[in-house]
mmCIF file of C-alpha atoms in Angstrom:
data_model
loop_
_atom_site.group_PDB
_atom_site.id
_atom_site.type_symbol
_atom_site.label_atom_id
_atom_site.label_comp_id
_atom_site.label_asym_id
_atom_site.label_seq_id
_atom_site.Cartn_x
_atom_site.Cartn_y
_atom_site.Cartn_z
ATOM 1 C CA UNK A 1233 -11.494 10.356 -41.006
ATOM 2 C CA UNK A 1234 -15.040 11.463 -39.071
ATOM 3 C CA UNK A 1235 -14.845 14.016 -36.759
ATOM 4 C CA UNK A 1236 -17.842 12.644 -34.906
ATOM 5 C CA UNK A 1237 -16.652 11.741 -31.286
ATOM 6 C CA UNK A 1238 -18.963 8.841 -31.278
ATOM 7 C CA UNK A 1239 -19.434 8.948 -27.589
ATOM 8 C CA UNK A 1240 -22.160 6.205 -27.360
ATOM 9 C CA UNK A 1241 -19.954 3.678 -29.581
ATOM 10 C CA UNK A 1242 -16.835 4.279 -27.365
ATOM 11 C CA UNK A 1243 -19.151 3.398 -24.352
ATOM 12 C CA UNK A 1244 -20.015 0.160 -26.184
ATOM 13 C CA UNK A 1245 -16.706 -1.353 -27.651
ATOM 14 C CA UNK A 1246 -14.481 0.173 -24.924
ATOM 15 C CA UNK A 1247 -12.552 2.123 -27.597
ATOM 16 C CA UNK A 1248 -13.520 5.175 -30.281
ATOM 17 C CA UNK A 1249 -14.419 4.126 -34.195
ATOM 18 C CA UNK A 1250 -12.024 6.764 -34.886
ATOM 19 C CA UNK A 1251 -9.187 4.751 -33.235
ATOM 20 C CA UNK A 1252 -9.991 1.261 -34.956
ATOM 21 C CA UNK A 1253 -9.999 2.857 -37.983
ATOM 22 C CA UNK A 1254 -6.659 4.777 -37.546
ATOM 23 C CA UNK A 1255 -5.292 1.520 -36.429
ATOM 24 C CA UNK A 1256 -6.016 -0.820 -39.353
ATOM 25 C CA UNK A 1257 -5.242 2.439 -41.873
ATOM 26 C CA UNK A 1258 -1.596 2.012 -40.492
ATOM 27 C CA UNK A 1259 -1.296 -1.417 -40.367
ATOM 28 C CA UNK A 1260 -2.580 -2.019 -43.508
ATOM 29 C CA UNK A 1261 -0.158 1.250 -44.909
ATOM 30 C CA UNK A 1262 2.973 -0.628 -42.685
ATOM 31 C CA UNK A 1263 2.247 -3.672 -44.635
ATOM 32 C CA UNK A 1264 2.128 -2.074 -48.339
ATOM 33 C CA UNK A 1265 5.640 -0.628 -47.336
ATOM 34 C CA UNK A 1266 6.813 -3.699 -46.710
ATOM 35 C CA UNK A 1267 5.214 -5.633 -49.748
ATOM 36 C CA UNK A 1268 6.446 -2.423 -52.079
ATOM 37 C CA UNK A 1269 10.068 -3.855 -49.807
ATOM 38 C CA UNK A 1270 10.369 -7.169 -51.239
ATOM 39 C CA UNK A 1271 9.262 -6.584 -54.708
ATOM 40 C CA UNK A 1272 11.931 -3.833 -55.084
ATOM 41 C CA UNK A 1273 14.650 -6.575 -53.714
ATOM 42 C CA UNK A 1274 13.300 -9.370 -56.121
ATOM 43 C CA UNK A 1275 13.631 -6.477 -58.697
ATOM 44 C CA UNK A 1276 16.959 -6.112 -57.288
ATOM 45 C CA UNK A 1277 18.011 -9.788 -57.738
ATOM 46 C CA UNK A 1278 17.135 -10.698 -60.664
ATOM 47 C CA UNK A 1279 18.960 -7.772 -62.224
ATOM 48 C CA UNK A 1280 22.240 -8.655 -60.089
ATOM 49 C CA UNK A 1281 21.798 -12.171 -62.063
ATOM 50 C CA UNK A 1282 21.435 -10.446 -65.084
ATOM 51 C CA UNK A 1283 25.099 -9.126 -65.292
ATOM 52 C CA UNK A 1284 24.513 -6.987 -69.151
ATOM 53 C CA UNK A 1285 21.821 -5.386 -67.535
ATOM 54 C CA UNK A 1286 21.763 -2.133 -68.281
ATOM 55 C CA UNK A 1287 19.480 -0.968 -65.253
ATOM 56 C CA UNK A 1288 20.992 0.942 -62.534
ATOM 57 C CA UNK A 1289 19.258 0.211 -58.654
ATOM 58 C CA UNK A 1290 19.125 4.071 -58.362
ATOM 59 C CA UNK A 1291 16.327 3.216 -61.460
ATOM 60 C CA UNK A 1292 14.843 0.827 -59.207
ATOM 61 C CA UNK A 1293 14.399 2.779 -56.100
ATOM 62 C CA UNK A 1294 12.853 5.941 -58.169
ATOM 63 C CA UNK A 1295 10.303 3.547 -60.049
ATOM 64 C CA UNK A 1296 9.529 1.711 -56.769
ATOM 65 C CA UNK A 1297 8.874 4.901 -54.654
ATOM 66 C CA UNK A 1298 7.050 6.748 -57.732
ATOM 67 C CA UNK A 1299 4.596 3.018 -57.714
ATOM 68 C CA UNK A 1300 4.418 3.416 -53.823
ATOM 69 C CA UNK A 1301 3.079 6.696 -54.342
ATOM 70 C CA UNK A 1302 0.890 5.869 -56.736
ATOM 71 C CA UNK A 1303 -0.336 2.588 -54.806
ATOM 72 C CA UNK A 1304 -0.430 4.487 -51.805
ATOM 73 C CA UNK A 1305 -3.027 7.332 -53.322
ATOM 74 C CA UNK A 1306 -4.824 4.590 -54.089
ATOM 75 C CA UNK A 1307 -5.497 3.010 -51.286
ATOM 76 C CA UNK A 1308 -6.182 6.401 -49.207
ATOM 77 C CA UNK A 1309 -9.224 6.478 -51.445
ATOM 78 C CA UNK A 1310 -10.104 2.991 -51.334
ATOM 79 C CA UNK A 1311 -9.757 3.073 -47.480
ATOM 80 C CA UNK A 1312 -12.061 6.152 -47.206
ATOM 81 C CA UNK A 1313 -14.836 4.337 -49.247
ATOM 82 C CA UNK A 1314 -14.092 1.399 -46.618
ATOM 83 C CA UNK A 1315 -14.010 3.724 -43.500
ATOM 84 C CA UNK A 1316 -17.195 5.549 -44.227
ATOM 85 C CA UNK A 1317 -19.220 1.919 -44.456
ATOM 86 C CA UNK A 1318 -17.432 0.435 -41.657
ATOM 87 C CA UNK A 1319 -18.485 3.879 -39.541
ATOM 88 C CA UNK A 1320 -22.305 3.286 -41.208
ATOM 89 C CA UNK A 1321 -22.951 -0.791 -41.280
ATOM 90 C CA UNK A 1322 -20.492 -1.412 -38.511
ATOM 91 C CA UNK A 1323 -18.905 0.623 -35.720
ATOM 92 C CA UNK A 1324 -22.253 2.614 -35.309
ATOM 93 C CA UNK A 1325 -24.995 2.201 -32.622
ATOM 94 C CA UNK A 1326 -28.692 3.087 -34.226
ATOM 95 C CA UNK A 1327 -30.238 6.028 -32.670
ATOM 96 C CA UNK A 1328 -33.470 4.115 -31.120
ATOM 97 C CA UNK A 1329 -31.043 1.347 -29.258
ATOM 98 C CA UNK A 1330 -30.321 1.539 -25.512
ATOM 99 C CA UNK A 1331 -26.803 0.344 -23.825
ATOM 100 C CA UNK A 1332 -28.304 -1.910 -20.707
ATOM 101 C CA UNK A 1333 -26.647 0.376 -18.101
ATOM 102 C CA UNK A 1334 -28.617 3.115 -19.899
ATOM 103 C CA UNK A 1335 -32.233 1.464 -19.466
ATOM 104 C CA UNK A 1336 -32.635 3.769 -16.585
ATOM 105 C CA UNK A 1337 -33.329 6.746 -18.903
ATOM 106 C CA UNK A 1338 -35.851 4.911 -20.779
ATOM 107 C CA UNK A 1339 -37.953 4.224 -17.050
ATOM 108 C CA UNK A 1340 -37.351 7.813 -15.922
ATOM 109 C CA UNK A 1341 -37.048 10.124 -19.051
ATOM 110 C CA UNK A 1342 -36.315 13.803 -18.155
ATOM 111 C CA UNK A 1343 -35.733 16.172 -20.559
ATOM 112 C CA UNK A 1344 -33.011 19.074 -20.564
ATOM 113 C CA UNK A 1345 -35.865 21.580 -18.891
ATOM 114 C CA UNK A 1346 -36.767 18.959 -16.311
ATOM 115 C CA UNK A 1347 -33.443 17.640 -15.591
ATOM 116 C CA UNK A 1348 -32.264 21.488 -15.038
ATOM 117 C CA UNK A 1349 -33.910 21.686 -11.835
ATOM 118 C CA UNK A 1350 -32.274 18.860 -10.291
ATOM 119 C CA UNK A 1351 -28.927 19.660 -11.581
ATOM 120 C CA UNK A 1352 -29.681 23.267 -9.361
ATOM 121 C CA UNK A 1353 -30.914 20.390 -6.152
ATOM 122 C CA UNK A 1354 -27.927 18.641 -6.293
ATOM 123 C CA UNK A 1355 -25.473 21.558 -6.613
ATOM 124 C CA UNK A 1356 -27.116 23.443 -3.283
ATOM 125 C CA UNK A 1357 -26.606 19.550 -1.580
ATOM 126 C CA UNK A 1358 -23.273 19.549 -2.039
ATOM 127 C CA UNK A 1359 -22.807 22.898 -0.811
ATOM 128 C CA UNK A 1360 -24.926 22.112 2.095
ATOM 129 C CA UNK A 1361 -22.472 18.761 2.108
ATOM 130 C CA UNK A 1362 -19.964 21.008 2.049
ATOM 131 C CA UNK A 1363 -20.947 23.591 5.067
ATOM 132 C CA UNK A 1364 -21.935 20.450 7.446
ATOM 133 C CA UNK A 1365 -18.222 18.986 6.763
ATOM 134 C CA UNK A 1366 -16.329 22.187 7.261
ATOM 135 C CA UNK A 1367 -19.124 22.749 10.368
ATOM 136 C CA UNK A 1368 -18.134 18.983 11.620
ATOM 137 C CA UNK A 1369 -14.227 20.059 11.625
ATOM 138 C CA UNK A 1370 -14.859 23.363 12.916
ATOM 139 C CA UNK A 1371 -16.474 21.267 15.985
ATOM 140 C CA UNK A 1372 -13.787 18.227 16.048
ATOM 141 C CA UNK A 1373 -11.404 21.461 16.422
ATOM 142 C CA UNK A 1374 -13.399 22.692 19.182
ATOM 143 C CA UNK A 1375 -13.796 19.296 21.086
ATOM 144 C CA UNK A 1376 -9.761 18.903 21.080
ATOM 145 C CA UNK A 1377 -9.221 22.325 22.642
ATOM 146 C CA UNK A 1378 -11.741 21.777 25.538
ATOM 147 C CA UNK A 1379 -10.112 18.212 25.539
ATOM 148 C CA UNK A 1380 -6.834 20.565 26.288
ATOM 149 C CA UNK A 1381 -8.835 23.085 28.722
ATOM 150 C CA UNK A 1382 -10.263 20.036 30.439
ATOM 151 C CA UNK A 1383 -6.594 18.703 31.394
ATOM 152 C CA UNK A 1384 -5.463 21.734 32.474
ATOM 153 C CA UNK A 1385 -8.651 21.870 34.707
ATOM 154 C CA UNK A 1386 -8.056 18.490 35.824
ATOM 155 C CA UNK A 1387 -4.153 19.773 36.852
ATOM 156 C CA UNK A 1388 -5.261 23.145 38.697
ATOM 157 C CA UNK A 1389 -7.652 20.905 40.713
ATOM 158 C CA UNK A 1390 -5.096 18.206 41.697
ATOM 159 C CA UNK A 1391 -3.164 21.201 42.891
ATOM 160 C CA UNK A 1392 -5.668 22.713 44.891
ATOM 161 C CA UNK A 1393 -6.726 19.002 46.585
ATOM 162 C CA UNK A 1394 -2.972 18.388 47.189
ATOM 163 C CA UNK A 1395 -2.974 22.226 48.840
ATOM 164 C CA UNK A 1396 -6.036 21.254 50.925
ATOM 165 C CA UNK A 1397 -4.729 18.316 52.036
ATOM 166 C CA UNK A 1398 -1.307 20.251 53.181
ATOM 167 C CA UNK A 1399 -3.488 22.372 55.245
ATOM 168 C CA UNK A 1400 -5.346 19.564 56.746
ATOM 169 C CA UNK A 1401 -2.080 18.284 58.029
ATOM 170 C CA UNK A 1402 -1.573 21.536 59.557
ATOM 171 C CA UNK A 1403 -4.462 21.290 60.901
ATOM 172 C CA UNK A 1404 -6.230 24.063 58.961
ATOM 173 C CA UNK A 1405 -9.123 22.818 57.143
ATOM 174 C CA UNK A 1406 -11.313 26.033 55.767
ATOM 175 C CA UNK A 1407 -10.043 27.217 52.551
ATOM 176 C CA UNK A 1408 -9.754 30.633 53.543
ATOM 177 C CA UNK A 1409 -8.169 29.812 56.416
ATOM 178 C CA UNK A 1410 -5.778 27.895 54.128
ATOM 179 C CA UNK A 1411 -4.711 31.007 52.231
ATOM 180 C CA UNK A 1412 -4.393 32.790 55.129
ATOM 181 C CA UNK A 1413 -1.833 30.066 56.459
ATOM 182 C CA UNK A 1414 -0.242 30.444 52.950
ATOM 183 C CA UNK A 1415 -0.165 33.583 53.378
ATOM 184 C CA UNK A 1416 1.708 33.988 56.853
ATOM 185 C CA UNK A 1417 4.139 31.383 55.827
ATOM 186 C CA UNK A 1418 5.046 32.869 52.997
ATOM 187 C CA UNK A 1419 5.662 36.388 54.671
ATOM 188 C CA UNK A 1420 7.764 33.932 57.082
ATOM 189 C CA UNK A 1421 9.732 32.805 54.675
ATOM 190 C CA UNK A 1422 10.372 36.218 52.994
ATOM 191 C CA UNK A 1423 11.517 37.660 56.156
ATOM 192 C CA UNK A 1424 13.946 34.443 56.980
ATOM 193 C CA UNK A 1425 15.219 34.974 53.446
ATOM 194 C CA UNK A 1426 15.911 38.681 54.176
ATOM 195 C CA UNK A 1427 17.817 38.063 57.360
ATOM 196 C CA UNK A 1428 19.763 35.505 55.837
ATOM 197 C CA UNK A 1429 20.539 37.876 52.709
ATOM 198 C CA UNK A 1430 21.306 40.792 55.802
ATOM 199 C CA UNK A 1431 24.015 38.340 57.548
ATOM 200 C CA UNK A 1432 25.469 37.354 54.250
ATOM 201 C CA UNK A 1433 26.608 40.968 53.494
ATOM 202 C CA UNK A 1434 27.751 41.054 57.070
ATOM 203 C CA UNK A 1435 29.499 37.605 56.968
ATOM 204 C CA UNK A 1436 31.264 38.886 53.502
ATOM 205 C CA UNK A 1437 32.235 42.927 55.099
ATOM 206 C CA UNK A 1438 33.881 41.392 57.614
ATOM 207 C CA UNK A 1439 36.189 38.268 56.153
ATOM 208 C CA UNK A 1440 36.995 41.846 53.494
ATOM 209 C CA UNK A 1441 38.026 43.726 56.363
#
């Protein structure tokens, strides 16, 4: 069988020479086996109806396997005349005809030194493709953490208007003067804690005693 990979002829019929040919070598093989079949049971009849026949079926078989052989050789050689003119006459494209989805090459012929330098174009596009895309995530990763920064943002300055507006209602409207007022009140409430903490003790010496 050719060894050609008849590229151009698969992209015409939609399927390799190669495997056409392979295909109708075993059907047509498949269909001697079964011919070589029924002659060896006719064979096989008639001597059953024959009953001083001195012919054994083991005779048979060896005869009809021995003609398979030989019938078989035969048509391996008669298939290979048969393959090589279907592959010539048949399942071949000629060298000077175009597929219509290749027309293109015959309006803009390049050959292999031309076409090099675009194959080098297009490989340093993609990898300019490439850098922009990973450049574009790289960003899209960016633009969610300031999206996260930005809430946070948003949070601290609810807190500080909500602050502002607690000193307001304490009538304490600069910002310093806020933290001052923070401040003091917080000192207030450490020192209230501390007293209550000092009369706990006291509270618990004396229900010991």
């Amino acid at each position: 069988m050719s060894v050609n990979p008849m590229s151009y002829e698969a992209q015409f019929f939609g399927f390799t020479p190669q495997t056409c040919m392979l295909r109708l070598y075993i059907a047509f093989q498949d269909y001697l086996f079964e011919v070589m079949l029924v002659v060896e049971s006719v064979i096989l009849k008639k001597l059953d109806s024959t009953p001083n026949s001195k012919i054994h079926p083991l005779h048979i078989r060896k005869n009809t396997e021995k003609f398979l052989l030989f019938m078989k050789k035969r048509f391996d050689q008669l298939f290979s005349k048969m393959e090589e003119v279907l592959f010539q006459l048949v399942l071949s494209i000629p060298k000077n005809a175009l597929l219509p989805e290749d027309k293109v090459h015959e309006q803009y012929p390049y050959s292999k030194e031309e076409f090099q330098p675009l194959q080098v174009e297009i490989e340093e596009l993609q990898k300019q493709y490439k850098a922009e895309v990973s450049a574009g995530q790289k960003l899209l990763a960016e633009l969610e953490e300031q999206k996260i920064v930005q809430t946070e943002l948003e949070k601290i300055l609810q807190w500080f208007d909500g602050l502002e507006n607690i000193c307001r209602e304490h009538g304490t409207s600069n910002f310093k003067e806020s933290f001052a007022f923070l401040t003091q009140s917080s000192k207030k409430l450490q020192d209230v804690l501390e007293e209550v903490e000092k009369k706990n003790k006291k509270v618990s010496k004396s229900s010991s005693n």
